[in-house]
Coordinates of C-alpha atoms in Angstrom, one line a residue:
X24 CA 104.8 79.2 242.0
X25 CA 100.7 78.9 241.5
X26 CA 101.6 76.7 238.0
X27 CA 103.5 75.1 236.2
X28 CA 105.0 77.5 233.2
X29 CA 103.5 75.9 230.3
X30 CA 106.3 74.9 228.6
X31 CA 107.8 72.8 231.5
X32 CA 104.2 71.3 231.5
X33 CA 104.4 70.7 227.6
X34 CA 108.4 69.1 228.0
X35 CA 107.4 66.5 230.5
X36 CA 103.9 65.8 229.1
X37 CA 105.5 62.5 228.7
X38 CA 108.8 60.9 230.3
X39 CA 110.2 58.3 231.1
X40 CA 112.3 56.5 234.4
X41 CA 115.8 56.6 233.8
X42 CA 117.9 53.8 236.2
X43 CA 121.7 55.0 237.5
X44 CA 122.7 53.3 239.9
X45 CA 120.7 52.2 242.8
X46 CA 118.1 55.1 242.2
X47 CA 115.3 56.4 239.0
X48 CA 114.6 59.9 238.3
X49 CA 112.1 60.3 235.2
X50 CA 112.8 62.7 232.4
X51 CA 111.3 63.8 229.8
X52 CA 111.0 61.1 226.8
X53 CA 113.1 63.2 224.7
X54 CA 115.9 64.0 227.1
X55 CA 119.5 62.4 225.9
X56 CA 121.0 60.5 228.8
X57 CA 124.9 61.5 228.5
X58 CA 126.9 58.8 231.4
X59 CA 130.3 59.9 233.4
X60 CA 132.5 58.0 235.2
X61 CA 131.1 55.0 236.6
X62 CA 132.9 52.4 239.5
X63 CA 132.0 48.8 240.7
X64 CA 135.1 49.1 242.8
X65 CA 137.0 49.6 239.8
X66 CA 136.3 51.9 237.1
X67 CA 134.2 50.9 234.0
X68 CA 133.8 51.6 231.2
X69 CA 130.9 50.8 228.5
X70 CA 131.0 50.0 224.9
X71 CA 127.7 49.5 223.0
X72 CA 127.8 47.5 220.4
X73 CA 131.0 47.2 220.3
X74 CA 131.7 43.9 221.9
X75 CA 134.1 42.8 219.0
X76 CA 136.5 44.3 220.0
X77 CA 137.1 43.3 223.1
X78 CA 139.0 40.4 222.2
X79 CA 142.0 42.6 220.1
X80 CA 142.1 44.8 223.1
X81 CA 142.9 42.3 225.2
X82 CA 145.5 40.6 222.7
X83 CA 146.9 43.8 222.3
X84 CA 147.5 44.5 225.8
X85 CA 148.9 41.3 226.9
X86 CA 151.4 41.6 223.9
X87 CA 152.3 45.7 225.2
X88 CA 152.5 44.3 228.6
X89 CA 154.9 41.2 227.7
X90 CA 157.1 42.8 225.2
X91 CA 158.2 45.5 228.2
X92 CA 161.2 44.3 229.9
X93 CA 160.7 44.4 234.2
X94 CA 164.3 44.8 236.1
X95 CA 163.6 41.3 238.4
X96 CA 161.1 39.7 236.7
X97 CA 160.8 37.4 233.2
X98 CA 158.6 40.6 231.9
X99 CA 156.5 42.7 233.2
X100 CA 153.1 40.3 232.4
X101 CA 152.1 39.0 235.5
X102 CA 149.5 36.6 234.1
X103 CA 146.3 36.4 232.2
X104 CA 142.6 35.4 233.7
X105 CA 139.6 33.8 232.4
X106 CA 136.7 36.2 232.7
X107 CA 132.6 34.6 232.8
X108 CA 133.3 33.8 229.4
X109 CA 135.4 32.6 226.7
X110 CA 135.2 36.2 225.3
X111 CA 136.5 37.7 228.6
X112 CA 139.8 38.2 230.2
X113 CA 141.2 39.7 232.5
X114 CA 145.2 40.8 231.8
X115 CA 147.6 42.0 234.6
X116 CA 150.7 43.6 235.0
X117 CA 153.7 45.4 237.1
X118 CA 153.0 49.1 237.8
X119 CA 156.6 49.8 237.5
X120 CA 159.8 48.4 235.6
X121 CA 161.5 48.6 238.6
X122 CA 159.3 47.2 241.7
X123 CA 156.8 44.8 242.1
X124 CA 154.6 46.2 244.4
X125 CA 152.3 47.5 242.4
X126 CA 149.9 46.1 239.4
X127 CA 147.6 47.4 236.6
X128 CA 144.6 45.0 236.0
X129 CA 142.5 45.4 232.6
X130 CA 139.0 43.3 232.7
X131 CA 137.5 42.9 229.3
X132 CA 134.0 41.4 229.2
X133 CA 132.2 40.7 226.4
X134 CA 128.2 40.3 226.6
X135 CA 126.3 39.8 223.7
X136 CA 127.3 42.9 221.0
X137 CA 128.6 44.9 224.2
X138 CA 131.6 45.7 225.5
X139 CA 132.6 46.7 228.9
X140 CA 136.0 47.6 230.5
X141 CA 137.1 47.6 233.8
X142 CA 140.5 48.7 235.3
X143 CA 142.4 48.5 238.4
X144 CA 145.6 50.8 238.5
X145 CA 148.2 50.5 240.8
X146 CA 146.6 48.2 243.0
X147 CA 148.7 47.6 245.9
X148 CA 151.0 44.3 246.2
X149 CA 152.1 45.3 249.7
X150 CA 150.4 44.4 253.0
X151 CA 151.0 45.5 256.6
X152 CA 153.1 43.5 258.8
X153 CA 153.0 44.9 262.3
X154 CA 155.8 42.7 263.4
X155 CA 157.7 43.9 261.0
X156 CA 160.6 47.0 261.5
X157 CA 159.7 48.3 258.1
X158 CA 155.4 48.4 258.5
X159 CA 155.0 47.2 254.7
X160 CA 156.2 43.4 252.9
X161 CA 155.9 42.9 249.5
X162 CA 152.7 39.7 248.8
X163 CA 153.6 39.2 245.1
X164 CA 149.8 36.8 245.5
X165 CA 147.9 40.2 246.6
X166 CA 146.9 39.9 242.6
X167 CA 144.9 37.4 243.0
X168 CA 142.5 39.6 245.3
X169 CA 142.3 42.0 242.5
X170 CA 141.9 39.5 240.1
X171 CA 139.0 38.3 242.3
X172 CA 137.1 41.4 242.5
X173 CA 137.1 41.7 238.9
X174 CA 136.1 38.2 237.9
X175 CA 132.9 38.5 240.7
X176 CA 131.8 41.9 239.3
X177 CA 131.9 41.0 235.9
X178 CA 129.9 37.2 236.9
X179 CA 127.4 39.7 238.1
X180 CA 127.7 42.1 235.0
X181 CA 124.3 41.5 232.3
X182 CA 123.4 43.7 228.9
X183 CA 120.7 46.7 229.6
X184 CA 119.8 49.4 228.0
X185 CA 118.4 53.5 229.2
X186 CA 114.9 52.3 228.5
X187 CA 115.1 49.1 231.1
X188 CA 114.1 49.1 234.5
X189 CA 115.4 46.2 236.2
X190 CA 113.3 44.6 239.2
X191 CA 116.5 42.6 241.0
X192 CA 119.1 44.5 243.7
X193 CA 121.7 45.9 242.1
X194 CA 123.4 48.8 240.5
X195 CA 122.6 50.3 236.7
X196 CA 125.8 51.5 234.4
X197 CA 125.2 52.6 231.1
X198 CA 124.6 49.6 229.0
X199 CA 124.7 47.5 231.8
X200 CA 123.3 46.3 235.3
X201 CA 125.7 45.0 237.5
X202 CA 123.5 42.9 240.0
X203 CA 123.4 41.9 243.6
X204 CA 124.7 43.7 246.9
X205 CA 128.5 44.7 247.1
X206 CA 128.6 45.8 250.3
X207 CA 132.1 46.0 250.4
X208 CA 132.5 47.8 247.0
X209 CA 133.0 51.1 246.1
X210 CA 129.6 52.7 244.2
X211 CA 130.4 55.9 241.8
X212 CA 127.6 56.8 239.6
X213 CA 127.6 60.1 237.4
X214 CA 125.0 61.1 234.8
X215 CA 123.6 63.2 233.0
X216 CA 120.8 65.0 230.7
X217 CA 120.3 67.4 228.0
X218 CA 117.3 68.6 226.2
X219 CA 116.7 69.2 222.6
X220 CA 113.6 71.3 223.7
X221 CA 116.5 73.4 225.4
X222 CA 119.5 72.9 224.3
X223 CA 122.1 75.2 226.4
X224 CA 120.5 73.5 229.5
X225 CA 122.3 70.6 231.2
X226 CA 121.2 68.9 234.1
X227 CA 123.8 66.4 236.0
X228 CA 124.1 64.1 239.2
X229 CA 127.0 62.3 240.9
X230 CA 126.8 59.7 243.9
X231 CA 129.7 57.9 245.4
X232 CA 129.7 55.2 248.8
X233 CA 131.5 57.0 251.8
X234 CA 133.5 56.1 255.3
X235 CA 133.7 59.3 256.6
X236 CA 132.7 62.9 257.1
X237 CA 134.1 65.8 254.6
X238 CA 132.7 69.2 254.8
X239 CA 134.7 69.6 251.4
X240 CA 131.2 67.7 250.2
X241 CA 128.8 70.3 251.9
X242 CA 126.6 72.8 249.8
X243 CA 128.3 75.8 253.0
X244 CA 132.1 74.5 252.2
X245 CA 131.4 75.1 248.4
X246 CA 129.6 78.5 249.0
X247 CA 132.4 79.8 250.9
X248 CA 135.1 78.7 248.0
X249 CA 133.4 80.0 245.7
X250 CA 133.4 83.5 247.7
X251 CA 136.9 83.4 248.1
X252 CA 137.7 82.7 244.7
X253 CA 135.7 85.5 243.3
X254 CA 137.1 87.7 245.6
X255 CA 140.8 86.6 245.1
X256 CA 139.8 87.5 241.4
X257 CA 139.0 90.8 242.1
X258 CA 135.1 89.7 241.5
X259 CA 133.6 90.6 245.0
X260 CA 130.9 93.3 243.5
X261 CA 129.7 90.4 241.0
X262 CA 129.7 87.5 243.6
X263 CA 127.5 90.3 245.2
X264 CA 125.2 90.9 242.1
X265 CA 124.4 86.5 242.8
X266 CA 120.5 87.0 242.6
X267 CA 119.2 84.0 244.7
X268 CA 116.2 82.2 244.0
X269 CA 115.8 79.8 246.4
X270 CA 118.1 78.6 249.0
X271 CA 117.6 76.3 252.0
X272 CA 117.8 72.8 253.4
X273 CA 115.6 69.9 251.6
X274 CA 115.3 66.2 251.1
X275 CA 116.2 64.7 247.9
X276 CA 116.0 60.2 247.8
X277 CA 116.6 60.3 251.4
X278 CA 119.1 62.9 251.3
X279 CA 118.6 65.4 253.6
X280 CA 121.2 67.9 251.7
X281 CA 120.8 71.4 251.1
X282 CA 120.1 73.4 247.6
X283 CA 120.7 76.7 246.4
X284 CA 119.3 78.2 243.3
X285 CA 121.4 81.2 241.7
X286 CA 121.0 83.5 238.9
X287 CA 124.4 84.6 238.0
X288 CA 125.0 88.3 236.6
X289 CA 126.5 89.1 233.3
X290 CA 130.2 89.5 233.2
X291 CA 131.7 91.3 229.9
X292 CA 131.3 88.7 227.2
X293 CA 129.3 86.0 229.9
X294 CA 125.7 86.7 229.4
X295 CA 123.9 86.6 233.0
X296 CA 123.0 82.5 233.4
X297 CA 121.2 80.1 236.1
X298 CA 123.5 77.9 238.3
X299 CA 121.6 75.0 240.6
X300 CA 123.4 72.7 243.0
X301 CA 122.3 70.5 245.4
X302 CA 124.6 68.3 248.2
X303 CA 124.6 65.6 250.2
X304 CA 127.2 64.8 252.4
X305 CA 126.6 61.2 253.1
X306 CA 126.7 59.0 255.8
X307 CA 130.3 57.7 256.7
X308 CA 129.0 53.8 257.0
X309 CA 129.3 53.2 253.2
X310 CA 125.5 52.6 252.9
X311 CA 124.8 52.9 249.1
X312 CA 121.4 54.7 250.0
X313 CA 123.2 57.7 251.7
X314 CA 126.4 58.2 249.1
X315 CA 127.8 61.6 249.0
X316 CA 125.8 63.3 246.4
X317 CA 126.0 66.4 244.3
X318 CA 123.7 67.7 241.4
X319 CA 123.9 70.9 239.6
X320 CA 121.7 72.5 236.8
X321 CA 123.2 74.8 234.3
X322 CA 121.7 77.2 231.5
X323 CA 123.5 79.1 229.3
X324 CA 126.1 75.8 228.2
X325 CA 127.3 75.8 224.9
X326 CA 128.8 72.4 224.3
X327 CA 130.5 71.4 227.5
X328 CA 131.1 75.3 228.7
X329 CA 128.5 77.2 231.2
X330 CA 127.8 81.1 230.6
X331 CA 128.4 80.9 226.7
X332 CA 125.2 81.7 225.5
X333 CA 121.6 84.0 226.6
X334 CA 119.3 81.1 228.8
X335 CA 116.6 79.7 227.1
X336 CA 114.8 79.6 230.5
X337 CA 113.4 82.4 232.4
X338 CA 114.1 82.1 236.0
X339 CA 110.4 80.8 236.7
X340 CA 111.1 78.0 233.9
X341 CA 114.6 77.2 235.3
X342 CA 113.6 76.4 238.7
X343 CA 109.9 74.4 237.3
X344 CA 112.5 72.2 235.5
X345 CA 115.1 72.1 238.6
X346 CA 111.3 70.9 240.4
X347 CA 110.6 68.3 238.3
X348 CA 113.6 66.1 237.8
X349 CA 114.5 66.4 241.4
X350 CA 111.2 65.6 242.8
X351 CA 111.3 62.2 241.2
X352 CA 114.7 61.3 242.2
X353 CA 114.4 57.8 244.0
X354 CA 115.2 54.8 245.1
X355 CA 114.4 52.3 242.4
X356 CA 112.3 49.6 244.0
X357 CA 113.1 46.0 244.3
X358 CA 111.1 43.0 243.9
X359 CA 111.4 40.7 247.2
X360 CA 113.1 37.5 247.1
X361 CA 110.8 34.2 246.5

């Protein structure tokens, strides 16, 4: 395109830098920032201002967890941690009634008027023994490694906010920073925007740390599902009626991924609507700079469903927005150690 349509001009005349994760993309100043799913290892969870809580929630569950009677054991309570502060613990136990091979772990930390949960279920009591006939004996202690984990992320855990930018190594959440390198840790980030200017657009990304190769996490594997599907559903001449826009390999962060940007045709009640994706396979070391990543860019969403209502983009808009965010998609830069 020779410009710019003028009203993707006007929406990011002013933006700002959004941290997730390890990267920043900027958005336009109004945009709402809407988190998913987020994992240090374990899940968490964020709170704002809610940090009051925290402490009944972690009362509460100790009580649940005691008062249920375990087959072997006293109860099913395995114990109760101190977390980085007085306001934080960290409550665990028995997966089942019946075994003790397995444990549930519940972190709650309390920073400041924030609250932030994390969880580890079913985490595995059982090691391998090679020297052993049956490949698997039960290490009732293999809690403590949990318990571990969960007391070092939440050390590193400090109270942020969508508007901060923080200058150390580390990793953004919502509400939160989680800081350092955890090089042995899982890394799941997933966020996303929406836009007053236009509200039935949605714009979202997801990243996660990877060991090994999937072509279930390549744009050409999700291409050719989604052909099969359509024509399993007796869709073939609308899968057909697909108007691309663009399509092709390109570099997103670092990610050399490939894109495709679709203009879906109507379908009875399903007014014709734009569908952008982007993905990133990763690289199987479990590098947090080359995650498996996928983003996607949706018009026509009414509330959390895609095709509800007429776009409030023409196609030229659509992919001037789809432009814009992507292109600023980076690595958020780190100040060097003194």
């Amino acid at each position: 395109m020779a410009a710019t349509p003028k009203r993707i001009d006007a929406l990011f005349k002013e933006t700002k830098p959004v941290c997730f994760g390890r990267y920043l993309i900027d958005v336009p100043k109004g945009a709402q920032v809407i988190w998913g799913p987020t994992s240090v290892e374990y899940e968490i969870v964020s709170y704002p201002k809610e940090g009051y809580k925290v402490r009944i929630e972690a009362r509460d569950k100790t009580k649940e967890i005691e008062a249920e009677k375990h087959q072997t054991e006293p109860s099913m309570l395995i114990g109760v941690f101190d977390g980085p502060n007085a306001d934080s613990k960290i409550v665990v136990g028995y997966e089942s009634t019946d075994d003790t091979y397995g444990a549930n772990l519940y972190s709650y930390i309390q920073l400041g008027k924030n609250a932030y949960v994390q969880k580890a279920k079913g985490a595995t009591l059982g090691v391998r023994d090679d020297s052993a006939s049956m490949g698997l004996r039960l290490d009732k202690t293999l809690y403590k490694k949990h318990v571990a984990i969960l007391q070092d992320v939440a050390g590193r855990m400090s109270v942020s906010t969508d508007d901060e930018v923080p200058k150390e190594d580390g990793i953004c959440i919502e509400a939160g920073f989680v800081s350092g390198t955890t090089p042995k840790y899982q890394e799941q980030t997933s966020i996303g925007f929406r836009f007053p200017e236009f509200p039935d657009v949605s714009f979202s990304l997801s990243s996660s740390k990877t060991k090994q190769y999937n072509e279930t996490n390549t744009l050409e594997w999700a291409l050719r599902e989604g052909k099969e599907q359509a024509l399993s559903q007796g869709k073939g001449v609308l899968w057909d009626r697909v108007d691309t826009l663009q399509k092709g390999p390109r570099v997103i962060a670092g990610w050399e991924g490939d894109e495709i940007l679709s203009r879906l045709p109507e379908d009875g009640s399903t007014p014709s609507h734009h569908q952008f994706r982007f993905n990133y396979a990763g690289k199987p070391t479990f590098d947090p700079l080359h995650p498996v990543v996928e983003i996607t860019m949706n018009t026509g969403v009414s509330g959390n469903t895609v095709g509800e209502v007429h776009p409030s983009l023409t196609d030229d808009e659509a992919v001037a927005l789809w432009e814009k965010l992507t292109s600023t998609i980076r690595v958020r830069p780190v100040a060097s150690a003194q």
